[in-house]
Amino acid sequence: DAGVTQSPTHLIKTRGQQVTLRCSPKSGHDTVSWYQQALGQGPQFIFQYYEEEERQRGNFPDRFSGHQFPNYSSELNVNALLLGDSALYLCASSWDRGSETQYFGPGTRLLVL
Amino acid sequence: AQSVTQLGSHVSVSEGALVLLRCNYSSSVPPYLFWYVQYPNQGLQLLLKYTTGATLVKGINGFEAEFKKSETSFHLTKPSAHMSDAAEYFCAVSTPSGGSYIPTFGRGTSLIVHP
């Protein structure tokens, strides 16, 4: 049973560029959430997708956007990158009917220079 | 609103000693509580969770946690530390909101295990 997968594992970008991160949920899961984990911090919720719609959003600017596809996979897009966007980006999946537990992927480490 | 406080950014123990990682939460409704572990350069792995029922919850790798409503605490323990337990541990609280559950995480506690 494949768990949550994310790609790429690492990414280096420069300020002002745009980036797209990808996530495939755990088999049987239909809900995808994205988190930003800065160095030395706990994960911070960015947004959650269910039925191809953004269902909830955390305190992140509009530069952060996402998408969910019919196969439940998801993308996180960040525009106009800032140095402060450097972080580990985690994707988590869950099943809407039992959604209190989220299962995390290995993350994508983004470095903005 | 919900929040989590993890007391101690670093906890150092000797191999074989008791592990105690502290977590206090704030929630206006009955919460779900979680402990996750993060090994270097990896994602978060679920250790254990409390939803309802028995307040003493057993997880993987010999860890357990007890939900104490009166103290708003959910401390993580393990009787005997192993070198492989060295990692970052995150406590999280989750309550229903907008049809889903979004966990709020603490800042994490780094567990250091000495030989």
PDB file of C-alpha atoms in Angstrom:
ATOM      1  CA  ASP A   1       0.000   0.000   0.000  1.00  0.00           C
ATOM      2  CA  ALA A   2       1.700   3.162  -1.202  1.00  0.00           C
ATOM      3  CA  GLY A   3       1.746   5.991   1.273  1.00  0.00           C
ATOM      4  CA  VAL A   4       1.716   9.688   0.483  1.00  0.00           C
ATOM      5  CA  THR A   5       4.279  10.590  -2.139  1.00  0.00           C
ATOM      6  CA  GLN A   6       5.668  14.008  -3.004  1.00  0.00           C
ATOM      7  CA  SER A   7       7.854  15.363  -5.761  1.00  0.00           C
ATOM      8  CA  PRO A   8      10.408  16.699  -6.116  1.00  0.00           C
ATOM      9  CA  THR A   9      12.340  15.946  -2.930  1.00  0.00           C
ATOM     10  CA  HIS A  10      14.464  19.073  -3.159  1.00  0.00           C
ATOM     11  CA  LEU A  11      14.223  22.277  -5.144  1.00  0.00           C
ATOM     12  CA  ILE A  12      16.307  25.432  -5.445  1.00  0.00           C
ATOM     13  CA  LYS A  13      14.736  28.606  -6.819  1.00  0.00           C
ATOM     14  CA  THR A  14      15.578  32.299  -6.878  1.00  0.00           C
ATOM     15  CA  ARG A  15      13.499  35.173  -5.553  1.00  0.00           C
ATOM     16  CA  GLY A  16      10.594  36.107  -7.788  1.00  0.00           C
ATOM     17  CA  GLN A  17      10.333  32.741  -9.451  1.00  0.00           C
ATOM     18  CA  GLN A  18       7.369  30.414  -9.319  1.00  0.00           C
ATOM     19  CA  VAL A  19       7.334  26.821  -8.085  1.00  0.00           C
ATOM     20  CA  THR A  20       4.967  23.847  -8.325  1.00  0.00           C
ATOM     21  CA  LEU A  21       5.051  20.979  -5.858  1.00  0.00           C
ATOM     22  CA  ARG A  22       3.163  17.733  -6.341  1.00  0.00           C
ATOM     23  CA  CYS A  23       1.496  15.233  -4.041  1.00  0.00           C
ATOM     24  CA  SER A  24      -0.203  11.868  -4.470  1.00  0.00           C
ATOM     25  CA  PRO A  25      -2.375  10.829  -1.535  1.00  0.00           C
ATOM     26  CA  LYS A  26      -2.409   7.506   0.228  1.00  0.00           C
ATOM     27  CA  SER A  27      -4.558   4.918  -1.516  1.00  0.00           C
ATOM     28  CA  GLY A  28      -8.218   5.349  -0.538  1.00  0.00           C
ATOM     29  CA  HIS A  29      -7.806   8.940   0.616  1.00  0.00           C
ATOM     30  CA  ASP A  30      -9.692  11.774  -1.025  1.00  0.00           C
ATOM     31  CA  THR A  31      -8.562  14.829   0.938  1.00  0.00           C
ATOM     32  CA  VAL A  32      -5.206  16.568   0.652  1.00  0.00           C
ATOM     33  CA  SER A  33      -3.756  19.203   2.962  1.00  0.00           C
ATOM     34  CA  TRP A  34      -0.576  21.221   2.547  1.00  0.00           C
ATOM     35  CA  TYR A  35       1.701  22.498   5.306  1.00  0.00           C
ATOM     36  CA  GLN A  36       4.779  24.695   5.485  1.00  0.00           C
ATOM     37  CA  GLN A  37       7.416  23.745   8.041  1.00  0.00           C
ATOM     38  CA  ALA A  38      10.086  26.352   8.585  1.00  0.00           C
ATOM     39  CA  LEU A  39      13.350  25.294  10.180  1.00  0.00           C
ATOM     40  CA  GLY A  40      12.884  24.595  13.871  1.00  0.00           C
ATOM     41  CA  GLN A  41       9.105  25.040  13.741  1.00  0.00           C
ATOM     42  CA  GLY A  42       6.028  22.878  13.649  1.00  0.00           C
ATOM     43  CA  PRO A  43       4.042  22.521  10.427  1.00  0.00           C
ATOM     44  CA  GLN A  44       1.755  25.430   9.564  1.00  0.00           C
ATOM     45  CA  PHE A  45      -1.469  24.731   7.670  1.00  0.00           C
ATOM     46  CA  ILE A  46      -1.669  26.287   4.198  1.00  0.00           C
ATOM     47  CA  PHE A  47      -4.892  24.841   2.754  1.00  0.00           C
ATOM     48  CA  GLN A  48      -6.954  21.719   2.273  1.00  0.00           C
ATOM     49  CA  TYR A  49      -8.523  20.328  -0.901  1.00  0.00           C
ATOM     50  CA  TYR A  50     -11.540  18.075  -1.120  1.00  0.00           C
ATOM     51  CA  GLU A  51     -13.606  17.267  -4.212  1.00  0.00           C
ATOM     52  CA  GLU A  52     -11.257  19.455  -6.275  1.00  0.00           C
ATOM     53  CA  GLU A  53     -12.167  22.526  -4.227  1.00  0.00           C
ATOM     54  CA  GLU A  54     -10.240  24.462  -1.596  1.00  0.00           C
ATOM     55  CA  ARG A  55     -12.192  23.677   1.559  1.00  0.00           C
ATOM     56  CA  GLN A  56     -10.166  25.503   4.172  1.00  0.00           C
ATOM     57  CA  ARG A  57      -7.265  27.907   4.141  1.00  0.00           C
ATOM     58  CA  GLY A  58      -4.729  28.962   6.728  1.00  0.00           C
ATOM     59  CA  ASN A  59      -3.096  32.340   7.129  1.00  0.00           C
ATOM     60  CA  PHE A  60      -1.096  32.369   3.914  1.00  0.00           C
ATOM     61  CA  PRO A  61      -1.117  34.992   1.141  1.00  0.00           C
ATOM     62  CA  ASP A  62      -2.709  34.525  -2.262  1.00  0.00           C
ATOM     63  CA  ARG A  63       0.735  33.788  -3.693  1.00  0.00           C
ATOM     64  CA  PHE A  64       0.064  30.295  -2.408  1.00  0.00           C
ATOM     65  CA  SER A  65      -2.472  28.463  -4.548  1.00  0.00           C
ATOM     66  CA  GLY A  66      -3.367  24.880  -5.201  1.00  0.00           C
ATOM     67  CA  HIS A  67      -5.254  22.415  -7.240  1.00  0.00           C
ATOM     68  CA  GLN A  68      -6.704  18.956  -6.795  1.00  0.00           C
ATOM     69  CA  PHE A  69      -7.203  16.604  -9.714  1.00  0.00           C
ATOM     70  CA  PRO A  70      -9.954  14.012 -10.253  1.00  0.00           C
ATOM     71  CA  ASN A  71      -7.571  11.254  -9.120  1.00  0.00           C
ATOM     72  CA  TYR A  72      -7.204  13.172  -5.801  1.00  0.00           C
ATOM     73  CA  SER A  73      -3.576  14.155  -6.409  1.00  0.00           C
ATOM     74  CA  SER A  74      -2.721  17.758  -5.725  1.00  0.00           C
ATOM     75  CA  GLU A  75      -0.371  20.579  -6.585  1.00  0.00           C
ATOM     76  CA  LEU A  76       0.851  23.501  -4.522  1.00  0.00           C
ATOM     77  CA  ASN A  77       1.911  26.588  -6.460  1.00  0.00           C
ATOM     78  CA  VAL A  78       3.841  29.479  -4.997  1.00  0.00           C
ATOM     79  CA  ASN A  79       4.315  32.650  -7.049  1.00  0.00           C
ATOM     80  CA  ALA A  80       6.776  35.498  -6.596  1.00  0.00           C
ATOM     81  CA  LEU A  81       8.992  33.498  -4.261  1.00  0.00           C
ATOM     82  CA  LEU A  82      10.494  35.224  -1.234  1.00  0.00           C
ATOM     83  CA  LEU A  83      13.508  34.174   0.793  1.00  0.00           C
ATOM     84  CA  GLY A  84      11.111  33.452   3.646  1.00  0.00           C
ATOM     85  CA  ASP A  85       9.356  30.798   1.575  1.00  0.00           C
ATOM     86  CA  SER A  86      12.343  28.516   2.117  1.00  0.00           C
ATOM     87  CA  ALA A  87      10.947  25.591   4.083  1.00  0.00           C
ATOM     88  CA  LEU A  88       9.910  21.953   4.032  1.00  0.00           C
ATOM     89  CA  TYR A  89       6.522  21.636   2.347  1.00  0.00           C
ATOM     90  CA  LEU A  90       4.503  18.713   3.598  1.00  0.00           C
ATOM     91  CA  CYS A  91       1.493  17.127   2.010  1.00  0.00           C
ATOM     92  CA  ALA A  92      -0.941  15.118   4.117  1.00  0.00           C
ATOM     93  CA  SER A  93      -3.855  13.001   3.029  1.00  0.00           C
ATOM     94  CA  SER A  94      -6.936  11.746   4.799  1.00  0.00           C
ATOM     95  CA  TRP A  95     -10.280  10.150   4.112  1.00  0.00           C
ATOM     96  CA  ASP A  96     -13.089  12.622   4.426  1.00  0.00           C
ATOM     97  CA  ARG A  97     -15.320  10.202   6.346  1.00  0.00           C
ATOM     98  CA  GLY A  98     -12.624   9.597   8.935  1.00  0.00           C
ATOM     99  CA  SER A  99     -10.739  12.777   8.508  1.00  0.00           C
ATOM    100  CA  GLU A 100      -9.441  13.341  12.018  1.00  0.00           C
ATOM    101  CA  THR A 101      -6.171  11.591  11.147  1.00  0.00           C
ATOM    102  CA  GLN A 102      -3.808  12.868   8.478  1.00  0.00           C
ATOM    103  CA  TYR A 103      -0.938  10.896   6.994  1.00  0.00           C
ATOM    104  CA  PHE A 104       2.094  12.816   5.849  1.00  0.00           C
ATOM    105  CA  GLY A 105       4.418  12.497   2.919  1.00  0.00           C
ATOM    106  CA  PRO A 106       8.199  12.915   3.100  1.00  0.00           C
ATOM    107  CA  GLY A 107       8.042  16.550   2.041  1.00  0.00           C
ATOM    108  CA  THR A 108       9.683  18.783  -0.521  1.00  0.00           C
ATOM    109  CA  ARG A 109      12.504  20.962   0.719  1.00  0.00           C
ATOM    110  CA  LEU A 110      12.457  24.320  -1.058  1.00  0.00           C
ATOM    111  CA  LEU A 111      15.401  26.705  -0.893  1.00  0.00           C
ATOM    112  CA  VAL A 112      14.909  30.222  -2.241  1.00  0.00           C
ATOM    113  CA  LEU A 113      18.098  32.137  -2.993  1.00  0.00           C
TER     114      LEU A 113
ATOM    115  CA  ALA B   1      -9.425  28.440  18.571  1.00  0.00           C
ATOM    116  CA  GLN B   2      -6.979  25.732  19.482  1.00  0.00           C
ATOM    117  CA  SER B   3      -3.328  25.779  20.432  1.00  0.00           C
ATOM    118  CA  VAL B   4      -0.563  23.490  21.628  1.00  0.00           C
ATOM    119  CA  THR B   5       2.348  24.160  23.949  1.00  0.00           C
ATOM    120  CA  GLN B   6       5.248  21.762  24.091  1.00  0.00           C
ATOM    121  CA  LEU B   7       7.388  22.386  27.139  1.00  0.00           C
ATOM    122  CA  GLY B   8      11.063  22.129  26.354  1.00  0.00           C
ATOM    123  CA  SER B   9      12.472  22.505  22.874  1.00  0.00           C
ATOM    124  CA  HIS B  10      15.091  19.880  23.729  1.00  0.00           C
ATOM    125  CA  VAL B  11      14.950  16.868  26.043  1.00  0.00           C
ATOM    126  CA  SER B  12      18.085  14.842  26.718  1.00  0.00           C
ATOM    127  CA  VAL B  13      18.005  11.343  28.238  1.00  0.00           C
ATOM    128  CA  SER B  14      20.354   8.424  28.593  1.00  0.00           C
ATOM    129  CA  GLU B  15      19.690   5.190  26.747  1.00  0.00           C
ATOM    130  CA  GLY B  16      17.414   3.051  28.906  1.00  0.00           C
ATOM    131  CA  ALA B  17      15.997   6.009  30.840  1.00  0.00           C
ATOM    132  CA  LEU B  18      12.402   7.152  30.960  1.00  0.00           C
ATOM    133  CA  VAL B  19      11.275   9.480  28.182  1.00  0.00           C
ATOM    134  CA  LEU B  20       8.744  12.199  29.064  1.00  0.00           C
ATOM    135  CA  LEU B  21       7.732  14.792  26.482  1.00  0.00           C
ATOM    136  CA  ARG B  22       5.198  17.338  27.669  1.00  0.00           C
ATOM    137  CA  CYS B  23       2.248  18.705  25.747  1.00  0.00           C
ATOM    138  CA  ASN B  24      -0.523  21.021  26.907  1.00  0.00           C
ATOM    139  CA  TYR B  25      -3.378  22.084  24.679  1.00  0.00           C
ATOM    140  CA  SER B  26      -6.100  24.660  24.546  1.00  0.00           C
ATOM    141  CA  SER B  27      -9.427  23.898  22.916  1.00  0.00           C
ATOM    142  CA  SER B  28     -12.970  25.151  23.292  1.00  0.00           C
ATOM    143  CA  VAL B  29     -14.446  21.766  22.346  1.00  0.00           C
ATOM    144  CA  PRO B  30     -13.406  18.166  23.063  1.00  0.00           C
ATOM    145  CA  PRO B  31     -10.233  17.700  21.053  1.00  0.00           C
ATOM    146  CA  TYR B  32      -8.545  14.969  19.152  1.00  0.00           C
ATOM    147  CA  LEU B  33      -4.883  14.767  20.139  1.00  0.00           C
ATOM    148  CA  PHE B  34      -1.908  13.401  18.270  1.00  0.00           C
ATOM    149  CA  TRP B  35       1.797  12.773  18.599  1.00  0.00           C
ATOM    150  CA  TYR B  36       3.915  12.651  15.457  1.00  0.00           C
ATOM    151  CA  VAL B  37       7.624  11.849  15.119  1.00  0.00           C
ATOM    152  CA  GLN B  38       9.919  13.326  12.500  1.00  0.00           C
ATOM    153  CA  TYR B  39      13.295  11.815  11.747  1.00  0.00           C
ATOM    154  CA  PRO B  40      15.927  13.986  10.035  1.00  0.00           C
ATOM    155  CA  ASN B  41      15.024  14.934   6.471  1.00  0.00           C
ATOM    156  CA  GLN B  42      11.752  13.010   6.614  1.00  0.00           C
ATOM    157  CA  GLY B  43       8.051  13.734   6.922  1.00  0.00           C
ATOM    158  CA  LEU B  44       5.876  13.209   9.978  1.00  0.00           C
ATOM    159  CA  GLN B  45       4.953   9.720  11.141  1.00  0.00           C
ATOM    160  CA  LEU B  46       1.917   9.185  13.371  1.00  0.00           C
ATOM    161  CA  LEU B  47       2.946   7.748  16.749  1.00  0.00           C
ATOM    162  CA  LEU B  48      -0.438   7.645  18.444  1.00  0.00           C
ATOM    163  CA  LYS B  49      -3.729   9.476  18.734  1.00  0.00           C
ATOM    164  CA  TYR B  50      -6.554  10.075  21.183  1.00  0.00           C
ATOM    165  CA  THR B  51     -10.068  10.504  19.852  1.00  0.00           C
ATOM    166  CA  THR B  52     -12.531   9.123  22.385  1.00  0.00           C
ATOM    167  CA  GLY B  53     -12.679   6.352  24.957  1.00  0.00           C
ATOM    168  CA  ALA B  54      -9.705   5.119  26.961  1.00  0.00           C
ATOM    169  CA  THR B  55      -7.534   8.009  28.046  1.00  0.00           C
ATOM    170  CA  LEU B  56      -4.301   5.986  28.022  1.00  0.00           C
ATOM    171  CA  VAL B  57      -3.291   5.499  24.426  1.00  0.00           C
ATOM    172  CA  LYS B  58      -0.595   3.138  23.236  1.00  0.00           C
ATOM    173  CA  GLY B  59       1.301   3.809  20.054  1.00  0.00           C
ATOM    174  CA  ILE B  60       4.121   2.434  18.000  1.00  0.00           C
ATOM    175  CA  ASN B  61       7.687   1.838  19.193  1.00  0.00           C
ATOM    176  CA  GLY B  62       6.645   1.469  22.836  1.00  0.00           C
ATOM    177  CA  PHE B  63       5.326   5.010  23.255  1.00  0.00           C
ATOM    178  CA  GLU B  64       2.143   5.878  25.095  1.00  0.00           C
ATOM    179  CA  ALA B  65       0.312   9.033  26.099  1.00  0.00           C
ATOM    180  CA  GLU B  66      -2.401   9.864  28.586  1.00  0.00           C
ATOM    181  CA  PHE B  67      -5.175  12.357  27.973  1.00  0.00           C
ATOM    182  CA  LYS B  68      -5.867  14.346  31.146  1.00  0.00           C
ATOM    183  CA  LYS B  69      -8.789  16.668  30.567  1.00  0.00           C
ATOM    184  CA  SER B  70      -8.508  18.378  33.951  1.00  0.00           C
ATOM    185  CA  GLU B  71      -4.893  19.288  33.227  1.00  0.00           C
ATOM    186  CA  THR B  72      -5.416  19.851  29.467  1.00  0.00           C
ATOM    187  CA  SER B  73      -2.377  17.676  28.916  1.00  0.00           C
ATOM    188  CA  PHE B  74      -1.341  14.851  26.620  1.00  0.00           C
ATOM    189  CA  HIS B  75       2.201  13.941  27.683  1.00  0.00           C
ATOM    190  CA  LEU B  76       4.157  11.324  25.746  1.00  0.00           C
ATOM    191  CA  THR B  77       6.140   8.664  27.601  1.00  0.00           C
ATOM    192  CA  LYS B  78       8.317   5.657  26.952  1.00  0.00           C
ATOM    193  CA  PRO B  79       9.718   3.541  29.802  1.00  0.00           C
ATOM    194  CA  SER B  80      13.136   2.961  28.257  1.00  0.00           C
ATOM    195  CA  ALA B  81      14.754   5.160  25.627  1.00  0.00           C
ATOM    196  CA  HIS B  82      16.577   3.667  22.682  1.00  0.00           C
ATOM    197  CA  MET B  83      19.145   5.383  20.499  1.00  0.00           C
ATOM    198  CA  SER B  84      16.762   5.076  17.549  1.00  0.00           C
ATOM    199  CA  ASP B  85      14.213   7.264  19.374  1.00  0.00           C
ATOM    200  CA  ALA B  86      16.324  10.352  18.742  1.00  0.00           C
ATOM    201  CA  ALA B  87      14.099  12.560  16.610  1.00  0.00           C
ATOM    202  CA  GLU B  88      11.775  15.567  16.643  1.00  0.00           C
ATOM    203  CA  TYR B  89       8.398  15.002  18.275  1.00  0.00           C
ATOM    204  CA  PHE B  90       5.310  17.075  17.565  1.00  0.00           C
ATOM    205  CA  CYS B  91       2.093  17.233  19.540  1.00  0.00           C
ATOM    206  CA  ALA B  92      -1.035  18.307  17.656  1.00  0.00           C
ATOM    207  CA  VAL B  93      -4.627  19.159  18.562  1.00  0.00           C
ATOM    208  CA  SER B  94      -7.542  18.911  16.167  1.00  0.00           C
ATOM    209  CA  THR B  95     -11.197  19.870  16.391  1.00  0.00           C
ATOM    210  CA  PRO B  96     -13.944  19.867  13.751  1.00  0.00           C
ATOM    211  CA  SER B  97     -14.038  23.033  11.662  1.00  0.00           C
ATOM    212  CA  GLY B  98     -15.819  23.667   8.388  1.00  0.00           C
ATOM    213  CA  GLY B  99     -16.533  19.994   7.872  1.00  0.00           C
ATOM    214  CA  SER B 100     -12.996  18.788   8.401  1.00  0.00           C
ATOM    215  CA  TYR B 101     -10.261  18.457  10.978  1.00  0.00           C
ATOM    216  CA  ILE B 102      -7.155  20.601  10.666  1.00  0.00           C
ATOM    217  CA  PRO B 103      -4.478  19.857  13.255  1.00  0.00           C
ATOM    218  CA  THR B 104      -2.599  22.634  14.998  1.00  0.00           C
ATOM    219  CA  PHE B 105       0.952  21.632  15.842  1.00  0.00           C
ATOM    220  CA  GLY B 106       3.274  22.561  18.653  1.00  0.00           C
ATOM    221  CA  ARG B 107       6.775  23.837  17.969  1.00  0.00           C
ATOM    222  CA  GLY B 108       8.260  20.414  18.542  1.00  0.00           C
ATOM    223  CA  THR B 109      10.609  18.808  21.061  1.00  0.00           C
ATOM    224  CA  SER B 110      13.923  17.396  19.994  1.00  0.00           C
ATOM    225  CA  LEU B 111      14.703  14.168  21.846  1.00  0.00           C
ATOM    226  CA  ILE B 112      18.406  13.507  22.328  1.00  0.00           C
ATOM    227  CA  VAL B 113      19.440  10.057  23.516  1.00  0.00           C
ATOM    228  CA  HIS B 114      22.899   9.584  25.009  1.00  0.00           C
ATOM    229  CA  PRO B 115      24.629   6.197  25.036  1.00  0.00           C
TER     230      PRO B 115
END
